[in-house]
Short mmCIF file of C-alpha atoms in Angstrom, two decimals:
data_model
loop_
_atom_site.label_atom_id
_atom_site.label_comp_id
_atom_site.label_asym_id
_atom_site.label_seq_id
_atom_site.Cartn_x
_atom_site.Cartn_y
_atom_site.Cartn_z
CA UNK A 50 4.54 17.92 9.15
CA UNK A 51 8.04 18.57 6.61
CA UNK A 52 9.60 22.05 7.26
CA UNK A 53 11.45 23.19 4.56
CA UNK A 54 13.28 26.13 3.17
CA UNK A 55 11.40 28.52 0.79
CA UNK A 56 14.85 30.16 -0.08
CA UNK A 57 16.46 26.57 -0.94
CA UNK A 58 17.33 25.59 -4.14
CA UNK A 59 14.82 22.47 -4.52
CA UNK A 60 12.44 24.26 -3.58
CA UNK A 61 13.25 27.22 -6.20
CA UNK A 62 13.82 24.99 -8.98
CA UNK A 63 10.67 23.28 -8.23
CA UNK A 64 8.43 26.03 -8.17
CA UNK A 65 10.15 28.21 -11.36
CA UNK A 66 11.97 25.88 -13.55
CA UNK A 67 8.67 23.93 -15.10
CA UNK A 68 7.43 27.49 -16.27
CA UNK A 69 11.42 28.39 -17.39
CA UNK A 70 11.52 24.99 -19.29
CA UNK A 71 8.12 23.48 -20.60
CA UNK A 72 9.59 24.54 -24.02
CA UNK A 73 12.24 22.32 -24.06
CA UNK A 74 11.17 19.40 -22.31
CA UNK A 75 8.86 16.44 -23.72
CA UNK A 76 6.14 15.79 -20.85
CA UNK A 77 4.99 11.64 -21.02
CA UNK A 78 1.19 12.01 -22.16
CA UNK A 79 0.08 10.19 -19.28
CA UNK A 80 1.92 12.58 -16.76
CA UNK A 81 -0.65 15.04 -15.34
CA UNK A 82 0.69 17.88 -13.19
CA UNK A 83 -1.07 18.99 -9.84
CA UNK A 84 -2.98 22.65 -10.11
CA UNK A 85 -2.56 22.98 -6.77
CA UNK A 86 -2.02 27.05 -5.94
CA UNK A 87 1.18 28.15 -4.70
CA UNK A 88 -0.49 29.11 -1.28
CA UNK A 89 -1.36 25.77 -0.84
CA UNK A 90 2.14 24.19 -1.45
CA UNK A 91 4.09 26.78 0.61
CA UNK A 92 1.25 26.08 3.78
CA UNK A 93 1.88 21.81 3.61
CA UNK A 94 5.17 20.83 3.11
CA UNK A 95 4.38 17.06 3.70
CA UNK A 96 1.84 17.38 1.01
CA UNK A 97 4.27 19.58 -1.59
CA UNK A 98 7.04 16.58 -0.87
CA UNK A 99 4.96 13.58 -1.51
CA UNK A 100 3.57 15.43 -4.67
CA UNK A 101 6.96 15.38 -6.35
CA UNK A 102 8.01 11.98 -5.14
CA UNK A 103 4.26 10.57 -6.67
CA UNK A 104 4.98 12.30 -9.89
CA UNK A 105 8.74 10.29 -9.78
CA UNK A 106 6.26 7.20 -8.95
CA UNK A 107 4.11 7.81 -11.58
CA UNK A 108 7.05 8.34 -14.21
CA UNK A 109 8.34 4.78 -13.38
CA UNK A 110 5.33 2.89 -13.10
CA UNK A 111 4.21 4.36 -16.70
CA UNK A 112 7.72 3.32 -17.98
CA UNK A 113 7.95 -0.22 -16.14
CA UNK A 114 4.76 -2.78 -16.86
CA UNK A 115 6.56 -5.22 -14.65
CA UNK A 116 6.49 -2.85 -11.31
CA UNK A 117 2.91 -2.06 -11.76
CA UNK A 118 1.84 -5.57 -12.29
CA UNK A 119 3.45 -6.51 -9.41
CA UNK A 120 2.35 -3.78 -7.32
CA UNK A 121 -1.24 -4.69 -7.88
CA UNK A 122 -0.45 -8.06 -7.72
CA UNK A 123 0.76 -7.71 -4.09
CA UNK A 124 -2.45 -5.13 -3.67
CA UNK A 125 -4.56 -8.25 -4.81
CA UNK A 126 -3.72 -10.46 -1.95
CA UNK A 127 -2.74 -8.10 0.60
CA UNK A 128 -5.04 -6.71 2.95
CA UNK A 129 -2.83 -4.05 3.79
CA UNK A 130 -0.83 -1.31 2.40
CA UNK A 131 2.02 -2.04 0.30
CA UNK A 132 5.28 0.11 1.85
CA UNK A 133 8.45 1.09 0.39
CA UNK A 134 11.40 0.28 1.64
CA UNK A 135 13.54 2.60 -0.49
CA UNK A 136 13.86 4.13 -3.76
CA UNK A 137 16.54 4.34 -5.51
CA UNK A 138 18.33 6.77 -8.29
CA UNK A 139 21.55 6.91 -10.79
CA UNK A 140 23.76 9.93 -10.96
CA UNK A 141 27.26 10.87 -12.98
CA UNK A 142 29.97 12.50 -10.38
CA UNK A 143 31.21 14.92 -12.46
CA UNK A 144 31.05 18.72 -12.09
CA UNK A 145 27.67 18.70 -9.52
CA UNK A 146 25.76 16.11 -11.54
CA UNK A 147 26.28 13.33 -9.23
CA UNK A 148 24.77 12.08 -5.92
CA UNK A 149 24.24 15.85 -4.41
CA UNK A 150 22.54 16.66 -7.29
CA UNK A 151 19.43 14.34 -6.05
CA UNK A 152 20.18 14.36 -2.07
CA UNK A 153 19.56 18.25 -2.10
CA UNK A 154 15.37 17.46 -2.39
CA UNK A 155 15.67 14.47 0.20
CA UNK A 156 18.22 16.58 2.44
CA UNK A 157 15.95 19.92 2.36
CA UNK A 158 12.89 18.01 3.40
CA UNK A 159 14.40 16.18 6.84
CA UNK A 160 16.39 13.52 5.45
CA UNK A 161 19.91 12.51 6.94
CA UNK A 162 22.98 11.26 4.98
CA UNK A 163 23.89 7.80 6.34
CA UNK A 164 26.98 5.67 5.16
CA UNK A 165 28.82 5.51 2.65
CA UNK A 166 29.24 2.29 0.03
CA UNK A 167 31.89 1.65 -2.17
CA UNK A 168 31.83 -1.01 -5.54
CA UNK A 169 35.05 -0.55 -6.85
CA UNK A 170 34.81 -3.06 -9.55
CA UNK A 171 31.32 -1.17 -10.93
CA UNK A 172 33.33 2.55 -10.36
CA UNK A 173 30.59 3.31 -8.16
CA UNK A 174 30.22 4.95 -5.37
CA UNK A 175 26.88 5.89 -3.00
CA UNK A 176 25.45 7.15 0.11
CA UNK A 177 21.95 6.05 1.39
CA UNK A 178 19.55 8.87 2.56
CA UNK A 179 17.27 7.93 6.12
CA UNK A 180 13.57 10.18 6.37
CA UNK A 181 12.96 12.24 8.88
CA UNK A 182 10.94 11.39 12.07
CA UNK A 183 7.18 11.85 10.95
CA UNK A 184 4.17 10.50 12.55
CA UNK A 185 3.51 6.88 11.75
CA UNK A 186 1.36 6.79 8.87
CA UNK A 187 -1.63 4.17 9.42
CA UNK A 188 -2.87 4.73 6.15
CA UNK A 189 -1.99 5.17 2.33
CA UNK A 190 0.01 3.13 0.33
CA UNK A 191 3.65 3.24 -1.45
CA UNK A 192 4.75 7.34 -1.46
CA UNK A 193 1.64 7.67 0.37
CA UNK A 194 2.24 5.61 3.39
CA UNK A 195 5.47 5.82 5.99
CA UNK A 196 8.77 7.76 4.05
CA UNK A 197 10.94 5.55 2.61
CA UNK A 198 14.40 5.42 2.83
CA UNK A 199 16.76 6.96 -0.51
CA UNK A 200 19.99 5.04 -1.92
CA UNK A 201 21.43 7.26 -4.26
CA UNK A 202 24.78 6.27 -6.79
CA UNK A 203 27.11 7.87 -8.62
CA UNK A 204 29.43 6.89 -11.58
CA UNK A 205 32.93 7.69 -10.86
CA UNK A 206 33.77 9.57 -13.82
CA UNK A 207 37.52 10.07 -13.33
CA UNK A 208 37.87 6.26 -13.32
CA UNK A 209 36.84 5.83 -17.11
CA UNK A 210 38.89 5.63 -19.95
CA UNK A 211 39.17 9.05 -21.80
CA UNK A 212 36.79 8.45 -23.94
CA UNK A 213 33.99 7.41 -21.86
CA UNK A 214 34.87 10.70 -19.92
CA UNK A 215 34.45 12.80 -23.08
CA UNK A 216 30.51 11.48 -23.80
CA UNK A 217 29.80 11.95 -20.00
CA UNK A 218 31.11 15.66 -19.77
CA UNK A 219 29.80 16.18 -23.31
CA UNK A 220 26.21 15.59 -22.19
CA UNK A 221 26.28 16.70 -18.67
CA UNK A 222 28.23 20.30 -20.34
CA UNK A 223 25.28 20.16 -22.50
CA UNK A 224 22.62 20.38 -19.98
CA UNK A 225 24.14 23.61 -18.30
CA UNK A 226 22.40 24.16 -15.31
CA UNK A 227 20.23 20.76 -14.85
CA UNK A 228 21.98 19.07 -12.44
CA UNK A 229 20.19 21.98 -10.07
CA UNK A 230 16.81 20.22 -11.40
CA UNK A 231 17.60 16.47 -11.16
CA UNK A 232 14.30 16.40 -9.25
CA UNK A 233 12.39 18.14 -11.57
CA UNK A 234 13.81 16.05 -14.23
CA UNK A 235 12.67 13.18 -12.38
CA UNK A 236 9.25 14.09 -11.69
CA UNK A 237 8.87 14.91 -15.56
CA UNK A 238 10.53 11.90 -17.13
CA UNK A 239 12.54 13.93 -19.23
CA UNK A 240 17.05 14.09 -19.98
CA UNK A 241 18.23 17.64 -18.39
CA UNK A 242 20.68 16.38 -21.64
CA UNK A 243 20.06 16.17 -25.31
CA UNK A 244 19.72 12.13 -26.55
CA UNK A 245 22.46 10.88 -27.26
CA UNK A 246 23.88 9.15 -30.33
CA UNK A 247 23.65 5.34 -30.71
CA UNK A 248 27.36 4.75 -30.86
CA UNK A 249 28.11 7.14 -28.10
CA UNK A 250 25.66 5.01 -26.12
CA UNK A 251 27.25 1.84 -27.58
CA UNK A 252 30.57 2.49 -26.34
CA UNK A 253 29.58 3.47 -23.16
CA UNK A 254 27.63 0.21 -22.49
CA UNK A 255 30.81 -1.37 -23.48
CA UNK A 256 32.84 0.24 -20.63
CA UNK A 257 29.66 0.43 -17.79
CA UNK A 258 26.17 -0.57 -18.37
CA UNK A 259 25.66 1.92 -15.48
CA UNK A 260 27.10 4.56 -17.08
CA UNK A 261 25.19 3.64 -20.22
CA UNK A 262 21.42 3.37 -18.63
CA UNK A 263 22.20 6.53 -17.00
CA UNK A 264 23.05 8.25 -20.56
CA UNK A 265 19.43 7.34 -21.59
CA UNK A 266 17.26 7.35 -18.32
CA UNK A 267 18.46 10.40 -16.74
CA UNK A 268 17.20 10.74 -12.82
CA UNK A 269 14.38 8.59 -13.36
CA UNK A 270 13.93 6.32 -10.68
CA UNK A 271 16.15 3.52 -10.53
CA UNK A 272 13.76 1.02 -8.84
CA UNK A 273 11.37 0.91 -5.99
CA UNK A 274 11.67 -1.50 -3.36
CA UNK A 275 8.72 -3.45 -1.88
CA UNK A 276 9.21 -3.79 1.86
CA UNK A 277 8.02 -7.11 2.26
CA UNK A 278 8.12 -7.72 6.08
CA UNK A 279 5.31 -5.43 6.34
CA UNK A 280 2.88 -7.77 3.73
CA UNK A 281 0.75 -10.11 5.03
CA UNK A 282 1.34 -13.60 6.00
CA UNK A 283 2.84 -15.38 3.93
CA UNK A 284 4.30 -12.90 1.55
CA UNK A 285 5.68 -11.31 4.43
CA UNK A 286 8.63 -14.05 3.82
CA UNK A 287 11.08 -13.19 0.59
CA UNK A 288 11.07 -16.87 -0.06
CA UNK A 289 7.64 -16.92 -0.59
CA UNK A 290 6.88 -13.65 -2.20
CA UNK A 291 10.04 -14.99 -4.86
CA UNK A 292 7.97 -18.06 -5.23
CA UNK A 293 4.94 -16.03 -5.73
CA UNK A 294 6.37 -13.96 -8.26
CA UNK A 295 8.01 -16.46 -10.36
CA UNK A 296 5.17 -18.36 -10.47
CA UNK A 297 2.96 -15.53 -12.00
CA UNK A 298 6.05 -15.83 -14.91
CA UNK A 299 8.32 -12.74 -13.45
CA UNK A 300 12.12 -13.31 -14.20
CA UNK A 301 14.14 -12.33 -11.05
CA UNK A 302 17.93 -11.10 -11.37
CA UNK A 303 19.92 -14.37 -10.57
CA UNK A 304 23.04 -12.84 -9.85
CA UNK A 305 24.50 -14.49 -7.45
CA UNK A 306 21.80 -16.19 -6.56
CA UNK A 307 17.67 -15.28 -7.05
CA UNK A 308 18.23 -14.03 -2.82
CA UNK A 309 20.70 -11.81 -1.87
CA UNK A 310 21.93 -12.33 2.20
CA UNK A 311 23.54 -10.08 4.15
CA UNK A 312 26.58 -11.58 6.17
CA UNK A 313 24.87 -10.87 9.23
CA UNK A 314 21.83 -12.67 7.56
CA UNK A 315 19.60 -9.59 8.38
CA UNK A 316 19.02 -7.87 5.06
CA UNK A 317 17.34 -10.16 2.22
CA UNK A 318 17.23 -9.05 -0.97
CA UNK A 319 15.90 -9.59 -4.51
CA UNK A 320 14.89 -7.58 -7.59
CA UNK A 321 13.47 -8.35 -11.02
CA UNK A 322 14.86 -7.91 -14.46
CA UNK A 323 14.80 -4.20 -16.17
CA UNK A 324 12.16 -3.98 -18.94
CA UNK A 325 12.80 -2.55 -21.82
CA UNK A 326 11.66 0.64 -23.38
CA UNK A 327 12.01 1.59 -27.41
CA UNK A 328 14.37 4.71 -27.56
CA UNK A 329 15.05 6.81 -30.43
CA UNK A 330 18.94 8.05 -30.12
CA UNK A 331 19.70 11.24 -32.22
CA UNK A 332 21.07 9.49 -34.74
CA UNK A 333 17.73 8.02 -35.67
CA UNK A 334 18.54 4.41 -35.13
CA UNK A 335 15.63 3.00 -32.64
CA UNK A 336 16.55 0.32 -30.33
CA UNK A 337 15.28 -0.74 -26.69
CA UNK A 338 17.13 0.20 -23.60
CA UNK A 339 17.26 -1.10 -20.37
CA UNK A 340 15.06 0.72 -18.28
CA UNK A 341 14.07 0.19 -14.28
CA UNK A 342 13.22 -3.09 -11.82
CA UNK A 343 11.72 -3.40 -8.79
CA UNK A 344 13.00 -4.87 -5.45
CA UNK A 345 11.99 -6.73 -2.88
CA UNK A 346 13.60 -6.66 0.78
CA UNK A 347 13.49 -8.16 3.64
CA UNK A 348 14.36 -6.67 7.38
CA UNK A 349 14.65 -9.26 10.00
CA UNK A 350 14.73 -8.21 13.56
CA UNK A 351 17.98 -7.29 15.70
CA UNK A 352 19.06 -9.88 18.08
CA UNK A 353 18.95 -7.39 20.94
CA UNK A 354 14.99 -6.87 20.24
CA UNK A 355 14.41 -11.12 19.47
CA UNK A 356 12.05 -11.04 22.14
CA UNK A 357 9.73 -8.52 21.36
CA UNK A 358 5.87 -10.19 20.81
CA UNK A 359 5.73 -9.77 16.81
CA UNK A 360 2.91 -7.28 17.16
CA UNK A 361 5.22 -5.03 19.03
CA UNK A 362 8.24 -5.43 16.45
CA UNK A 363 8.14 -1.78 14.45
CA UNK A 364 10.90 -0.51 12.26
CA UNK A 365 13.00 0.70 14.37
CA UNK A 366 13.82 -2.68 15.56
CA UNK A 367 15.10 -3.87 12.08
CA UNK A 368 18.04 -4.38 10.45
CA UNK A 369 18.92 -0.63 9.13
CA UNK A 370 21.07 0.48 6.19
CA UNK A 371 22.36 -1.23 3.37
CA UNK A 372 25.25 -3.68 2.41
CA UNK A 373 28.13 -3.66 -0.30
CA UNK A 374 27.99 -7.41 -1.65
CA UNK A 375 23.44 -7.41 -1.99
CA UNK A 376 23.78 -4.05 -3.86
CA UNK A 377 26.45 -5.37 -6.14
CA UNK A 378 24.61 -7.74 -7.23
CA UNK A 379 21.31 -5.71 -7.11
CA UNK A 380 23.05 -3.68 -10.21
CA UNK A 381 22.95 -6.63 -12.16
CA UNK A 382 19.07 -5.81 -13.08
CA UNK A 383 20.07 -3.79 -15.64
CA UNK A 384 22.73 -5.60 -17.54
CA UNK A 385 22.44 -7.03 -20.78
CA UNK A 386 23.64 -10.53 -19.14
CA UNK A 387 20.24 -10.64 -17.19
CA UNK A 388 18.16 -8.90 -19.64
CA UNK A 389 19.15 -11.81 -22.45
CA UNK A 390 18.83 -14.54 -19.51
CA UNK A 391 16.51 -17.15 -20.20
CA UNK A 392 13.56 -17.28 -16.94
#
C-alpha cells in the first residue's frame, strides 16, 4: 500500500480545493466524481492515488477518440491487460507553474525523480518520475494495473521573446494560486487560467506549438503510452502493433521516421497524431486545437539479462528511462506540420 502525507500539499488541495472552486470551474458532463467518504480515502492511499490518476484517464480518453479506439482495439485482441508505460504532462517554468507543480502528487505518493533531459531547440526542459516499489499487480488494466512511470516538461519561459513571456506570465499571474492544484486541474479537465484570446494563442503557436497547446490544455494529460512488450504475441513487437494500427486507418507521427530508436537500440518508440478538439477562445472566435496522442513503446531486454528464459524476463530487466533524440521527435504529435500531414 501508498503512504502519504495528510499534512502535504497534494493531498490538501485535493481534498479542499474542489469544494473552494466548483464555482469557477466548468466540470466535462461526462466526468463523474467518486462519493467515496473522507474516512475511506485517508485509510487506502493506493486506492485515493489511482482515483485521481483514473479521473486524469478519464479526462483524456473523453477528449481523445483516437486513444480510446485504440485502447479497445488492443483490448479486442489481447488476452491480457493493457499496461502503461508512462504518462505524460506539459507545464510553463515560470514562478512555480512548471514541472514541480505536477511532480508534488507523483513525489508525495512514492515516486522518485530520475534524470534530467534537455531539448534546447524546443526550450524545453524535463525530468521523468519512476513509481514506487508496490506489489506486482496481476490484475486490472491501464491506471489500474502496475504504476506507470511519469515524464513531466516544462517550457523555458526565460528563453522566449518578450512577448511570448508577457501572455505566459499574464495567464499563469491570472490563475493565482493554481499551480498548487495542477492535479486537481487535471483530474477536472479544466484551465487553473482564464481562456485565452485567439491572437494571444496565435502568436504563441508562432514562437512554440508547446507553449501554445499548453495555453489551451492546461495539465491535462499529455499522452498515455501503451507498453507494448507486455501485449500478446504479436503485438508485443512495435513493428507489428504500427502495422496494426495503420492498417485500422490511424495516422502515426512520422517525424523522423513512423519508429523512433534509441542509440543503444533499446527504447522503441512511436505515437499517433493529436486530435483535435473545437475551442472557444475569449474572444469568441471558435477554432480546433491540438489536443493529446497516444504512444506506443517498446523495452527490449539488457544485454546483461539476454539469457533469461522469456517467461522470467520482468521489468526490471528492461531498458529504463528515457532518451533526448525519441522524445524530440515524440513532440512532434502536436504540431501543426503533423496534424495537416496527409496519412
Amino acid at each position: 500500500m501508498i503512504s502519504f502525507r495528510l499534512s502535504s500539499p497534494i493531498f490538501s488541495s485535493l481534498r479542499s480545493s474542489y469544494t473552494n472552486n466548483r464555482s469557477s470551474m466548468s466540470l466535462p458532463s461526462t466526468i463523474s466524481v467518486s462519493q467515496n467518504s473522507p474516512s475511506s480515502v485517508i485509510c487506502d492511499g493506493d486506492s485515493f492515488f489511482r482515483s485521481v490518476l483514473s479521473s486524469m484517464e478519464q479526462v483524456y480518453l473523453n477528449r481523445n477518440p483516437t486513444a480510446k479506439a485504440i485502447l479497445e482495439l488492443a483490448r479486442s485482441t489481447d488476452a491480457n491487460q493493457i499496461c502503461y508505460d508512462h504518462l505524460a504532462y506539459r507545464t510553463f517554468g515560470v514562478n512555480g507553474h512548471g514541472i514541480e507543480s505536477m511532480s508534488k502528487l507523483f513525489l508525495d505518493f512514492g515516486y522518485t525523480q530520475r534524470e534530467e533531459l534537455r531539448f534546447p531547440k524546443k526550450k524545453l526542459k524535463a525530468f521523468w518520475f519512476s513509481p514506487p516499489p508496490t506489489p506486482s499487480v496481476s490484475s486490472g488494466s491501464g491506471i489500474h494495473g502496475p504504476l506507470p512511470r511519469v515524464f513531466i516538461s516544462e517550457l523555458l519561459v526565460d528563453q522566449m521573446t518578450k512577448e511570448a513571456q508577457d501572455i505566459i506570465k499574464k495567464y499563469t499571474g491570472l490563475s493565482a494560486a493554481g499551480h498548487e492544484h495542477s492535479a486537481l486541474s487535471s483530474a477536472l479537465g479544466c484551465l487553473t487560467w482564464p481562456k485565452p484570446s485567439h491572437v494571444e494563442f496565435q502568436q504563441l503557436a508562432r514562437e512554440s506549438e508547446y507553449a501554445a497547446w499548453t495555453l489551451v490544455n492546461g495539465y491535462t494529460l499529455n499522452h498515455v503510452t501503451i507498453s507494448v512488450h507486455r501485449l500478446v504475441s504479436p503485438l508485443n513487437n512495435i513493428d507489428n502493433f504500427n502495422q496494426f494500427i495503420q492498417d485500422k486507418g490511424f495516422k502515426l507521427n512520422s517525424e523522423g521516421g513512423v519508429l523512433k530508436v534509441s542509440p543503444d537500440g533499446l527504447l522503441l518508440q512511436s505515437s499517433t497524431v493529436a486530435d483535435s478538439i473545437p475551442f472557444e477562445f475569449s474572444d469568441g472566435f471558435r477554432e480546433p486545437v491540438p489536443c493529446s496522442y497516444i504512444e506506443f513503446a517498446q523495452r527490449l531486454v539488457l544485454p546483461q539479462y539476454k539469457d533469461l528464459p522469456q517467461d522470467k524476463v520482468e521489468e526490471v530487466h528492461r531498458r529504463d528511462g528515457f532518451e533526448v533524440g525519441n522524445a524530440d521527435k515524440i513532440f512532434e504529435s502536436t504540431s501543426k506540420d503533423q496534424l495537416t500531414r496527409r496519412a
